[in-house]
Every structure is written in structure tokens, then in C-alpha cells.
Amino acid sequence: MDKREALLQAAVRSFNEKGFHATSLDDVAASMNVTKPTIYYYLGNKDEILFECVRRGLVSIREIIRSVEETGGTGYERFRALLLGYARIMTEDFGMCITRTADHELSPESRARFRALKREIDATIRRVVEEGIADGSIVPGDPRIMTFVATGALNWIARWYDPSGPMSAEEVAQSCVETILRGFRPGTIAMEGTKNADTGSI
Amino acid sequence: MDKREALLQAAVRSFNEKGFHATSLDDVAASMNVTKPTIYYYLGNKDEILFECVRRGLVSIREIIRSVEETGGTGYERFRALLLGYARIMTEDFGMCITRTADHELSPESRARFRALKREIDATIRRVVEEGIADGSIVPGDPRIMTFVATGALNWIARWYDPSGPMSAEEVAQSCVETILRGFRPGTIAMEGTKNADTGSI
């Protein structure tokens, strides 16, 4: 790992653990045995560093989406592959940083870029859901809500996942994605609008 | 609404909009035409106010859980009622504040109480999922992951829900809960371990 990369790793871990406001570049510099001007030289100021961290996470998600789109398949197959890649990223430092960063922690300019990247990802996932509904591989519903439910559940991994816990990152990713896709009910699934079909089929 | 309540409302809205660090009690006081000592008198210091906001949200969720437990029903029926109440709270100021507050924004003492309340809620929801699996009304799976997926999807409402948007809070709550419960696939649901049963039944 080159120096810039190592410094960025140290910074993202501090953001994730202590939050943006409590992160001190002096502490990050000291932990890496460099001076603060070295951090500025390689990474820029604190706002630029935070933006670079969330950008990394978002670009990883965008790359996953791009490679899934190239492989093709039904909407459901692509949605599943996409959620798996997304979930894995949420167990990693830069992915975690996306969830843990609130819009208002970024400067107005970085915030606009952060939101634009998130919107682009959201729109692409929603389109895959729409294609799945159209080809019959995904149950009918509101694609916007379906996208928010799926990505919300995955984003939340970044708030509870503990690498020192009982499950590996891969197990967490697989298990969450299967749970999202499967839903919570045995037997046949209630169709749209049959809100009272709540009795299990077992 | 009494004065304390009105001040707390003004504070929680500022926390949700600007974040804890950027919230100024001077601004909150000015917006309510009172002085900062008045805020201290009614609500305490900034950390105490933030804790009171998240405590309110968590207590509302705990009350929902309690009333659902009293009505009885299958695990699935109670889980559904509980998620609906939880989702509604996530569209409200104090509920939003739970999601938007990071542990590290609270003082060590408040943080311990925040975590304990969240753990208690999490454990109760997980138990309901376990009871649903046991009575056959919820599909088998890992109750811990199932709980995190459901509550994660609902917690995320607090990050994207816009009261001025096209859907009402009630529509968002209902739609998210139905999506979580139904899963994403038409026809029969894949059983545990049949990871390749990905072709839709339509």
C-alpha cells in the first residue's frame, strides 16, 4: 500500500469510529508517524478527506453495478448480484463511511457531489427493480420503496456489523441479502393489496 | 403544548436538520424567542437534550412493542404490528433523531443508556421473530439477521423520508412494512439453502 492509501485508511477508520467532528488530523498524523502537513500534502483538508472516503465507497458500488449490468440476466438475478456486492462493501471501511456520514458533515460543494453519486446509484438500482418487475422475476410493487427497503437494510450493516463478532463479513452479506430477497413468510406470498392475507400457510 | 415540549421540538428539529455539532442552543433559543438560560432551565445542556430526544423516540418504540405484546396473536401478526408502529415513529422527529444520532455524539454516560435501550428493543423484536419461527408463521432463518434487516430498512426511513414528498408518512410506513414482509419474489419462496432457486414462478 502506498503512503497516500495508508493515510486514507487511517483517516477513514477514525471517521468511522469517532465521527467526523471528533476526528483530529493531528491524531491521525501521529498514529501514522507523520506530520499534519504531510496529511494535507497527500490528502487535502479534513472535508476533502471525508469526501474522498465516501467517494471511494460510492465508486466501489458503482463498479459493482456496472459489472453486474454487463453480465446480464433477469432483473431478479441482477438485483441479487448487485445487493450482494453492495452488502460486501457495507462491511468495509469506505462503505461504512457512506452510511456513517451525514450530509451536513460535508461542505456544501462536497455534499452536492455526495448526493449526486448516491442519487445515481439509487436510480440504477431502481431501474433494475423495474426491469425485474417487467420481466416477471420480481414481485410487483413500488420500485422506489423496494429500493429504499433493500438498500436501507444493507446500509444499516455499516452501523451494526462488528468484524470481531461471530459472523464473517461474507456471511453477513449473504445472510442479509437472502433475508431481503426471501421476505419473512413461508409458503405463498401475499399479492399486492391482499393486506389481510396474514395467516401463514403452514 | 407546554413550554418544555415546544423547546424540545425546536431542538430535535435542529439536531435532525443540522446535526448535533452544528446545532447551536443560541439559535434554538432565538428561534423560540427565549434566552439560552431558559433552555438550560427546561432541558439541561446540549448532551442532555440530545439524549432526551433519542430517549423519547426509543420509549415510543418500547410502548408500541408493549401494546402489541398485550394484543397477542401469532409471531408474524405481532411482528407486523410492531414493524408498522416502528415505521411510523421513524417518520416523526424523535424517531428520526434515533437514526441520525451516532453513538459517539453522546456523552459516555448517555451513550451507555442509549445503547441499553436500543439493545432491549432489539432483543424484544428478535424474540417475536423467534416466536414466529417457532409457531410457523415466520419463515425459518437467523432471527438476529432478520431483525437487523427489518429494523435497518425501517431505520433508514429516517434518512430519506421527506414530509413534503409525494407519499404521506402513513403510506411510507405501510408500504415499507409490506415490502419487508413480502420479500421481493413472486410465487413460492425459496426454502433455506436453495440458493439457486432463483427463477421466478411467473
GROMACS .gro file of C-alpha atoms in nm:
model
  404
    1MET     CA    1   0.000   0.000   0.000
    2ASP     CA    2   0.142   0.341  -0.088
    3LYS     CA    3   0.162   0.627   0.160
    4ARG     CA    4  -0.146   0.812   0.039
    5GLU     CA    5  -0.351   0.493   0.065
    6ALA     CA    6  -0.222   0.417   0.415
    7LEU     CA    7  -0.307   0.769   0.535
    8LEU     CA    8  -0.654   0.748   0.382
    9GLN     CA    9  -0.714   0.415   0.559
   10ALA     CA   10  -0.611   0.567   0.892
   11ALA     CA   11  -0.843   0.863   0.831
   12VAL     CA   12  -1.149   0.656   0.733
   13ARG     CA   13  -1.108   0.437   1.040
   14SER     CA   14  -1.104   0.741   1.262
   15PHE     CA   15  -1.411   0.889   1.090
   16ASN     CA   16  -1.596   0.559   1.132
   17GLU     CA   17  -1.500   0.515   1.494
   18LYS     CA   18  -1.509   0.869   1.634
   19GLY     CA   19  -1.711   1.057   1.377
   20PHE     CA   20  -1.607   1.346   1.156
   21HIS     CA   21  -1.614   1.616   1.423
   22ALA     CA   22  -1.414   1.425   1.682
   23THR     CA   23  -1.154   1.314   1.429
   24SER     CA   24  -0.834   1.510   1.470
   25LEU     CA   25  -0.591   1.514   1.180
   26ASP     CA   26  -0.318   1.566   1.439
   27ASP     CA   27  -0.411   1.229   1.591
   28VAL     CA   28  -0.431   1.061   1.250
   29ALA     CA   29  -0.090   1.205   1.161
   30ALA     CA   30   0.061   1.096   1.494
   31SER     CA   31  -0.080   0.743   1.459
   32MET     CA   32   0.096   0.716   1.122
   33ASN     CA   33   0.418   0.880   1.241
   34VAL     CA   34   0.386   1.171   1.003
   35THR     CA   35   0.319   1.543   1.049
   36LYS     CA   36  -0.009   1.716   0.977
   37PRO     CA   37   0.136   1.896   0.671
   38THR     CA   38   0.212   1.550   0.528
   39ILE     CA   39  -0.156   1.464   0.557
   40TYR     CA   40  -0.251   1.790   0.385
   41TYR     CA   41   0.006   1.722   0.113
   42TYR     CA   42  -0.129   1.376   0.034
   43LEU     CA   43  -0.499   1.411   0.111
   44GLY     CA   44  -0.602   1.776   0.143
   45ASN     CA   45  -0.807   1.921   0.425
   46LYS     CA   46  -1.047   1.734   0.653
   47ASP     CA   47  -1.352   1.796   0.435
   48GLU     CA   48  -1.168   1.680   0.125
   49ILE     CA   49  -1.054   1.366   0.307
   50LEU     CA   50  -1.407   1.281   0.422
   51PHE     CA   51  -1.539   1.333   0.071
   52GLU     CA   52  -1.264   1.112  -0.073
   53CYS     CA   53  -1.362   0.836   0.174
   54VAL     CA   54  -1.732   0.836   0.083
   55ARG     CA   55  -1.646   0.878  -0.286
   56ARG     CA   56  -1.433   0.562  -0.269
   57GLY     CA   57  -1.723   0.370  -0.118
   58LEU     CA   58  -1.972   0.500  -0.372
   59VAL     CA   59  -1.739   0.435  -0.665
   60SER     CA   60  -1.699   0.074  -0.548
   61ILE     CA   61  -2.076   0.035  -0.550
   62ARG     CA   62  -2.095   0.192  -0.895
   63GLU     CA   63  -1.832  -0.051  -1.023
   64ILE     CA   64  -2.028  -0.347  -0.884
   65ILE     CA   65  -2.339  -0.221  -1.059
   66ARG     CA   66  -2.152  -0.176  -1.385
   67SER     CA   67  -2.008  -0.529  -1.382
   68VAL     CA   68  -2.346  -0.679  -1.290
   69GLU     CA   69  -2.513  -0.492  -1.575
   70GLU     CA   70  -2.256  -0.637  -1.815
   71THR     CA   71  -2.325  -0.997  -1.712
   72GLY     CA   72  -2.697  -0.966  -1.790
   73GLY     CA   73  -2.969  -1.198  -1.664
   74THR     CA   74  -3.320  -1.135  -1.536
   75GLY     CA   75  -3.393  -0.829  -1.326
   76TYR     CA   76  -3.401  -1.050  -1.018
   77GLU     CA   77  -3.066  -1.212  -1.096
   78ARG     CA   78  -2.900  -0.875  -1.147
   79PHE     CA   79  -3.071  -0.731  -0.839
   80ARG     CA   80  -2.942  -1.020  -0.629
   81ALA     CA   81  -2.583  -0.988  -0.760
   82LEU     CA   82  -2.596  -0.615  -0.709
   83LEU     CA   83  -2.722  -0.642  -0.349
   84LEU     CA   84  -2.452  -0.896  -0.266
   85GLY     CA   85  -2.177  -0.666  -0.391
   86TYR     CA   86  -2.337  -0.370  -0.214
   87ALA     CA   87  -2.363  -0.564   0.113
   88ARG     CA   88  -1.995  -0.664   0.099
   89ILE     CA   89  -1.893  -0.302   0.050
   90MET     CA   90  -2.100  -0.207   0.357
   91THR     CA   91  -1.876  -0.428   0.573
   92GLU     CA   92  -1.566  -0.241   0.452
   93ASP     CA   93  -1.420   0.088   0.575
   94PHE     CA   94  -1.513   0.313   0.284
   95GLY     CA   95  -1.859   0.161   0.252
   96MET     CA   96  -1.925   0.205   0.624
   97CYS     CA   97  -1.821   0.566   0.590
   98ILE     CA   98  -2.106   0.630   0.343
   99THR     CA   99  -2.369   0.526   0.598
  100ARG     CA  100  -2.198   0.691   0.891
  101THR     CA  101  -2.157   1.026   0.717
  102ALA     CA  102  -2.449   1.265   0.740
  103ASP     CA  103  -2.497   1.508   0.452
  104HIS     CA  104  -2.447   1.805   0.682
  105GLU     CA  105  -2.097   1.690   0.778
  106LEU     CA  106  -1.972   1.768   0.428
  107SER     CA  107  -1.906   2.114   0.284
  108PRO     CA  108  -2.183   2.238   0.053
  109GLU     CA  109  -1.978   2.152  -0.256
  110SER     CA  110  -1.882   1.802  -0.141
  111ARG     CA  111  -2.236   1.744  -0.021
  112ALA     CA  112  -2.375   1.816  -0.368
  113ARG     CA  113  -2.133   1.564  -0.522
  114PHE     CA  114  -2.208   1.309  -0.247
  115ARG     CA  115  -2.581   1.339  -0.310
  116ALA     CA  116  -2.540   1.322  -0.688
  117LEU     CA  117  -2.341   0.998  -0.662
  118LYS     CA  118  -2.595   0.848  -0.421
  119ARG     CA  119  -2.883   0.952  -0.646
  120GLU     CA  120  -2.718   0.792  -0.949
  121ILE     CA  121  -2.672   0.461  -0.763
  122ASP     CA  122  -3.024   0.472  -0.629
  123ALA     CA  123  -3.169   0.539  -0.976
  124THR     CA  124  -2.975   0.250  -1.127
  125ILE     CA  125  -3.086   0.002  -0.861
  126ARG     CA  126  -3.444   0.121  -0.900
  127ARG     CA  127  -3.422   0.064  -1.275
  128VAL     CA  128  -3.304  -0.294  -1.217
  129VAL     CA  129  -3.601  -0.350  -0.985
  130GLU     CA  130  -3.833  -0.207  -1.251
  131GLU     CA  131  -3.683  -0.438  -1.512
  132GLY     CA  132  -3.732  -0.732  -1.275
  133ILE     CA  133  -4.096  -0.641  -1.226
  134ALA     CA  134  -4.137  -0.603  -1.603
  135ASP     CA  135  -3.979  -0.944  -1.680
  136GLY     CA  136  -4.177  -1.113  -1.400
  137SER     CA  137  -3.874  -1.212  -1.195
  138ILE     CA  138  -3.951  -0.961  -0.916
  139VAL     CA  139  -4.287  -0.934  -0.742
  140PRO     CA  140  -4.490  -0.623  -0.840
  141GLY     CA  141  -4.468  -0.324  -0.609
  142ASP     CA  142  -4.342   0.032  -0.579
  143PRO     CA  143  -3.983   0.018  -0.712
  144ARG     CA  144  -3.885   0.329  -0.516
  145ILE     CA  145  -3.991   0.181  -0.183
  146MET     CA  146  -3.849  -0.161  -0.273
  147THR     CA  147  -3.513   0.001  -0.348
  148PHE     CA  148  -3.513   0.202  -0.025
  149VAL     CA  149  -3.607  -0.105   0.181
  150ALA     CA  150  -3.330  -0.317   0.029
  151THR     CA  151  -3.056  -0.055   0.036
  152GLY     CA  152  -3.168   0.071   0.378
  153ALA     CA  153  -3.134  -0.278   0.525
  154LEU     CA  154  -2.788  -0.306   0.367
  155ASN     CA  155  -2.677   0.044   0.465
  156TRP     CA  156  -2.760  -0.044   0.824
  157ILE     CA  157  -2.498  -0.322   0.820
  158ALA     CA  158  -2.245  -0.039   0.846
  159ARG     CA  159  -2.396   0.057   1.182
  160TRP     CA  160  -2.411  -0.286   1.348
  161TYR     CA  161  -2.153  -0.509   1.181
  162ASP     CA  162  -1.864  -0.592   1.410
  163PRO     CA  163  -1.566  -0.759   1.239
  164SER     CA  164  -1.476  -0.918   1.574
  165GLY     CA  165  -1.828  -1.067   1.606
  166PRO     CA  166  -1.939  -1.425   1.535
  167MET     CA  167  -2.012  -1.383   1.161
  168SER     CA  168  -1.765  -1.307   0.884
  169ALA     CA  169  -1.831  -1.016   0.650
  170GLU     CA  170  -1.920  -1.262   0.375
  171GLU     CA  171  -2.166  -1.447   0.598
  172VAL     CA  172  -2.332  -1.120   0.698
  173ALA     CA  173  -2.358  -1.008   0.336
  174GLN     CA  174  -2.504  -1.339   0.214
  175SER     CA  175  -2.741  -1.376   0.505
  176CYS     CA  176  -2.878  -1.021   0.482
  177VAL     CA  177  -2.928  -1.042   0.107
  178GLU     CA  178  -3.105  -1.379   0.127
  179THR     CA  179  -3.330  -1.242   0.401
  180ILE     CA  180  -3.420  -0.933   0.199
  181LEU     CA  181  -3.493  -1.139  -0.111
  182ARG     CA  182  -3.687  -1.411   0.064
  183GLY     CA  183  -3.908  -1.198   0.281
  184PHE     CA  184  -4.038  -1.318   0.611
  185ARG     CA  185  -4.315  -1.556   0.521
  186PRO     CA  186  -4.333  -1.924   0.444
  187GLY     CA  187  -4.546  -2.060   0.163
  188THR     CA  188  -4.706  -1.840  -0.100
  189ILE     CA  189  -4.653  -1.467  -0.085
  190ALA     CA  190  -4.944  -1.229  -0.047
  191MET     CA  191  -5.017  -1.046  -0.369
  192GLU     CA  192  -5.044  -0.670  -0.392
  193GLY     CA  193  -5.333  -0.535  -0.194
  194THR     CA  194  -5.420  -0.853  -0.004
  195LYS     CA  195  -5.321  -0.694   0.321
  196ASN     CA  196  -5.525  -0.934   0.528
  197ALA     CA  197  -5.367  -1.248   0.393
  198ASP     CA  198  -5.158  -1.267   0.705
  199THR     CA  199  -5.213  -1.622   0.814
  200GLY     CA  200  -4.920  -1.846   0.741
  201SER     CA  201  -4.969  -2.135   0.505
  202ILE     CA  202  -4.810  -2.390   0.737
  203MET     CA  203  -4.805   2.212   2.406
  204ASP     CA  204  -4.622   2.334   2.714
  205LYS     CA  205  -4.303   2.535   2.701
  206ARG     CA  206  -4.064   2.246   2.773
  207GLU     CA  207  -4.225   2.043   2.495
  208ALA     CA  208  -4.206   2.329   2.248
  209LEU     CA  209  -3.838   2.386   2.323
  210LEU     CA  210  -3.763   2.014   2.287
  211GLN     CA  211  -3.940   2.011   1.950
  212ALA     CA  212  -3.731   2.303   1.829
  213ALA     CA  213  -3.414   2.130   1.948
  214VAL     CA  214  -3.488   1.793   1.787
  215ARG     CA  215  -3.565   1.960   1.454
  216SER     CA  216  -3.233   2.138   1.462
  217PHE     CA  217  -3.048   1.815   1.551
  218ASN     CA  218  -3.220   1.634   1.263
  219GLU     CA  219  -3.156   1.906   1.012
  220LYS     CA  220  -2.809   2.035   1.102
  221GLY     CA  221  -2.670   1.757   1.317
  222PHE     CA  222  -2.566   1.767   1.680
  223HIS     CA  223  -2.238   1.953   1.632
  224ALA     CA  224  -2.378   2.230   1.414
  225THR     CA  225  -2.679   2.283   1.639
  226SER     CA  226  -2.642   2.598   1.842
  227LEU     CA  227  -2.856   2.635   2.154
  228ASP     CA  228  -2.831   3.010   2.098
  229ASP     CA  229  -3.006   2.965   1.763
  230VAL     CA  230  -3.266   2.729   1.911
  231ALA     CA  231  -3.331   2.982   2.190
  232ALA     CA  232  -3.355   3.272   1.944
  233SER     CA  233  -3.596   3.080   1.719
  234MET     CA  234  -3.824   3.030   2.020
  235ASN     CA  235  -3.783   3.387   2.149
  236VAL     CA  236  -3.624   3.276   2.475
  237THR     CA  237  -3.276   3.307   2.621
  238LYS     CA  238  -3.021   3.027   2.642
  239PRO     CA  239  -3.056   3.005   3.024
  240THR     CA  240  -3.426   2.931   2.965
  241ILE     CA  241  -3.327   2.632   2.752
  242TYR     CA  242  -3.087   2.513   3.024
  243TYR     CA  243  -3.359   2.560   3.285
  244TYR     CA  244  -3.614   2.349   3.097
  245LEU     CA  245  -3.397   2.096   2.916
  246GLY     CA  246  -3.044   2.091   3.056
  247ASN     CA  247  -2.725   2.105   2.850
  248LYS     CA  248  -2.686   2.007   2.485
  249ASP     CA  249  -2.589   1.646   2.559
  250GLU     CA  250  -2.885   1.605   2.795
  251ILE     CA  251  -3.118   1.748   2.530
  252LEU     CA  252  -2.992   1.511   2.261
  253PHE     CA  253  -3.030   1.217   2.495
  254GLU     CA  254  -3.384   1.323   2.586
  255CYS     CA  255  -3.469   1.337   2.213
  256VAL     CA  256  -3.345   0.986   2.136
  257ARG     CA  257  -3.492   0.857   2.463
  258ARG     CA  258  -3.835   0.987   2.357
  259GLY     CA  259  -3.808   0.804   2.026
  260LEU     CA  260  -3.694   0.481   2.188
  261VAL     CA  261  -3.961   0.497   2.458
  262SER     CA  262  -4.228   0.536   2.185
  263ILE     CA  263  -4.097   0.221   2.018
  264ARG     CA  264  -4.096   0.040   2.352
  265GLU     CA  265  -4.458   0.143   2.412
  266ILE     CA  266  -4.561   0.012   2.069
  267ILE     CA  267  -4.392  -0.318   2.146
  268ARG     CA  268  -4.565  -0.340   2.483
  269SER     CA  269  -4.911  -0.277   2.341
  270VAL     CA  270  -4.853  -0.526   2.058
  271GLU     CA  271  -4.741  -0.790   2.307
  272GLU     CA  272  -5.062  -0.738   2.502
  273THR     CA  273  -5.286  -0.796   2.199
  274GLY     CA  274  -5.133  -1.137   2.130
  275GLY     CA  275  -5.155  -1.326   1.801
  276THR     CA  276  -4.904  -1.529   1.606
  277GLY     CA  277  -4.541  -1.423   1.593
  278TYR     CA  278  -4.598  -1.294   1.240
  279GLU     CA  279  -4.904  -1.090   1.338
  280ARG     CA  280  -4.720  -0.929   1.628
  281PHE     CA  281  -4.409  -0.873   1.416
  282ARG     CA  282  -4.618  -0.698   1.151
  283ALA     CA  283  -4.796  -0.473   1.405
  284LEU     CA  284  -4.468  -0.395   1.570
  285LEU     CA  285  -4.295  -0.302   1.242
  286LEU     CA  286  -4.585  -0.076   1.146
  287GLY     CA  287  -4.563   0.115   1.473
  288TYR     CA  288  -4.185   0.130   1.445
  289ALA     CA  289  -4.205   0.260   1.088
  290ARG     CA  290  -4.447   0.535   1.185
  291ILE     CA  291  -4.215   0.651   1.461
  292MET     CA  292  -3.930   0.668   1.209
  293THR     CA  293  -4.123   0.935   1.015
  294GLU     CA  294  -4.150   1.152   1.330
  295ASP     CA  295  -3.897   1.391   1.478
  296PHE     CA  296  -3.787   1.190   1.781
  297GLY     CA  297  -3.773   0.864   1.585
  298MET     CA  298  -3.565   1.027   1.311
  299CYS     CA  299  -3.329   1.150   1.578
  300ILE     CA  300  -3.250   0.791   1.682
  301THR     CA  301  -3.123   0.702   1.336
  302ARG     CA  302  -2.949   1.032   1.281
  303THR     CA  303  -2.761   1.023   1.609
  304ALA     CA  304  -2.432   0.837   1.612
  305ASP     CA  305  -2.325   0.676   1.940
  306HIS     CA  306  -2.015   0.893   1.957
  307GLU     CA  307  -2.222   1.213   1.958
  308LEU     CA  308  -2.350   1.132   2.308
  309SER     CA  309  -2.153   1.162   2.631
  310PRO     CA  310  -2.022   0.827   2.760
  311GLU     CA  311  -2.300   0.809   3.020
  312SER     CA  312  -2.583   0.895   2.778
  313ARG     CA  313  -2.430   0.663   2.521
  314ALA     CA  314  -2.447   0.369   2.761
  315ARG     CA  315  -2.816   0.439   2.829
  316PHE     CA  316  -2.886   0.490   2.454
  317ARG     CA  317  -2.725   0.156   2.372
  318ALA     CA  318  -2.903  -0.025   2.655
  319LEU     CA  319  -3.244   0.099   2.533
  320LYS     CA  320  -3.163   0.002   2.174
  321ARG     CA  321  -3.043  -0.342   2.285
  322GLU     CA  322  -3.362  -0.401   2.482
  323ILE     CA  323  -3.579  -0.313   2.180
  324ASP     CA  324  -3.366  -0.523   1.951
  325ALA     CA  325  -3.385  -0.823   2.186
  326THR     CA  326  -3.764  -0.797   2.211
  327ILE     CA  327  -3.814  -0.779   1.834
  328ARG     CA  328  -3.578  -1.073   1.791
  329ARG     CA  329  -3.781  -1.275   2.042
  330VAL     CA  330  -4.101  -1.204   1.847
  331VAL     CA  331  -3.927  -1.325   1.528
  332GLU     CA  332  -3.816  -1.640   1.714
  333GLU     CA  333  -4.170  -1.699   1.834
  334GLY     CA  334  -4.298  -1.656   1.479
  335ILE     CA  335  -4.047  -1.909   1.351
  336ALA     CA  336  -4.147  -2.146   1.632
  337ASP     CA  337  -4.522  -2.116   1.561
  338GLY     CA  338  -4.468  -2.149   1.184
  339SER     CA  339  -4.594  -1.803   1.097
  340ILE     CA  340  -4.250  -1.671   1.001
  341VAL     CA  341  -4.015  -1.842   0.757
  342PRO     CA  342  -3.714  -2.012   0.922
  343GLY     CA  343  -3.389  -1.817   0.928
  344ASP     CA  344  -3.142  -1.640   1.153
  345PRO     CA  345  -3.357  -1.424   1.384
  346ARG     CA  346  -3.070  -1.184   1.452
  347ILE     CA  347  -3.016  -1.110   1.083
  348MET     CA  348  -3.390  -1.100   1.014
  349THR     CA  349  -3.430  -0.842   1.291
  350PHE     CA  350  -3.141  -0.630   1.165
  351VAL     CA  351  -3.271  -0.640   0.807
  352ALA     CA  352  -3.621  -0.534   0.909
  353THR     CA  353  -3.523  -0.265   1.157
  354GLY     CA  354  -3.239  -0.145   0.932
  355ALA     CA  355  -3.480  -0.093   0.643
  356LEU     CA  356  -3.712   0.097   0.878
  357ASN     CA  357  -3.437   0.299   1.044
  358TRP     CA  358  -3.333   0.417   0.701
  359ILE     CA  359  -3.672   0.582   0.651
  360ALA     CA  360  -3.540   0.849   0.888
  361ARG     CA  361  -3.267   0.929   0.636
  362TRP     CA  362  -3.474   0.953   0.317
  363TYR     CA  363  -3.832   1.034   0.417
  364ASP     CA  364  -3.934   1.384   0.316
  365PRO     CA  365  -4.264   1.507   0.464
  366SER     CA  366  -4.303   1.738   0.166
  367GLY     CA  367  -4.261   1.446  -0.078
  368PRO     CA  368  -4.532   1.258  -0.268
  369MET     CA  369  -4.613   0.997  -0.001
  370SER     CA  370  -4.765   1.057   0.342
  371ALA     CA  371  -4.591   0.918   0.649
  372GLU     CA  372  -4.861   0.654   0.680
  373GLU     CA  373  -4.818   0.547   0.317
  374VAL     CA  374  -4.442   0.522   0.362
  375ALA     CA  375  -4.480   0.316   0.680
  376GLN     CA  376  -4.734   0.076   0.528
  377SER     CA  377  -4.551   0.039   0.201
  378CYS     CA  378  -4.212  -0.028   0.362
  379VAL     CA  379  -4.355  -0.280   0.606
  380GLU     CA  380  -4.545  -0.468   0.334
  381THR     CA  381  -4.230  -0.477   0.122
  382ILE     CA  382  -4.020  -0.612   0.407
  383LEU     CA  383  -4.278  -0.876   0.492
  384ARG     CA  384  -4.349  -0.983   0.139
  385GLY     CA  385  -3.998  -1.009   0.009
  386PHE     CA  386  -3.910  -0.948  -0.349
  387ARG     CA  387  -4.020  -1.264  -0.525
  388PRO     CA  388  -4.343  -1.379  -0.682
  389GLY     CA  389  -4.474  -1.731  -0.632
  390THR     CA  390  -4.332  -1.971  -0.379
  391ILE     CA  391  -4.042  -1.864  -0.163
  392ALA     CA  392  -3.711  -2.041  -0.182
  393MET     CA  393  -3.651  -2.254   0.124
  394GLU     CA  394  -3.337  -2.224   0.334
  395GLY     CA  395  -3.030  -2.322   0.143
  396THR     CA  396  -3.185  -2.343  -0.203
  397LYS     CA  397  -2.975  -2.058  -0.325
  398ASN     CA  398  -3.016  -2.146  -0.690
  399ALA     CA  399  -3.394  -2.142  -0.690
  400ASP     CA  400  -3.379  -1.800  -0.845
  401THR     CA  401  -3.611  -1.841  -1.139
  402GLY     CA  402  -3.943  -1.672  -1.089
  403SER     CA  403  -4.257  -1.880  -1.099
  404ILE     CA  404  -4.442  -1.647  -1.335
   0.00000   0.00000   0.00000
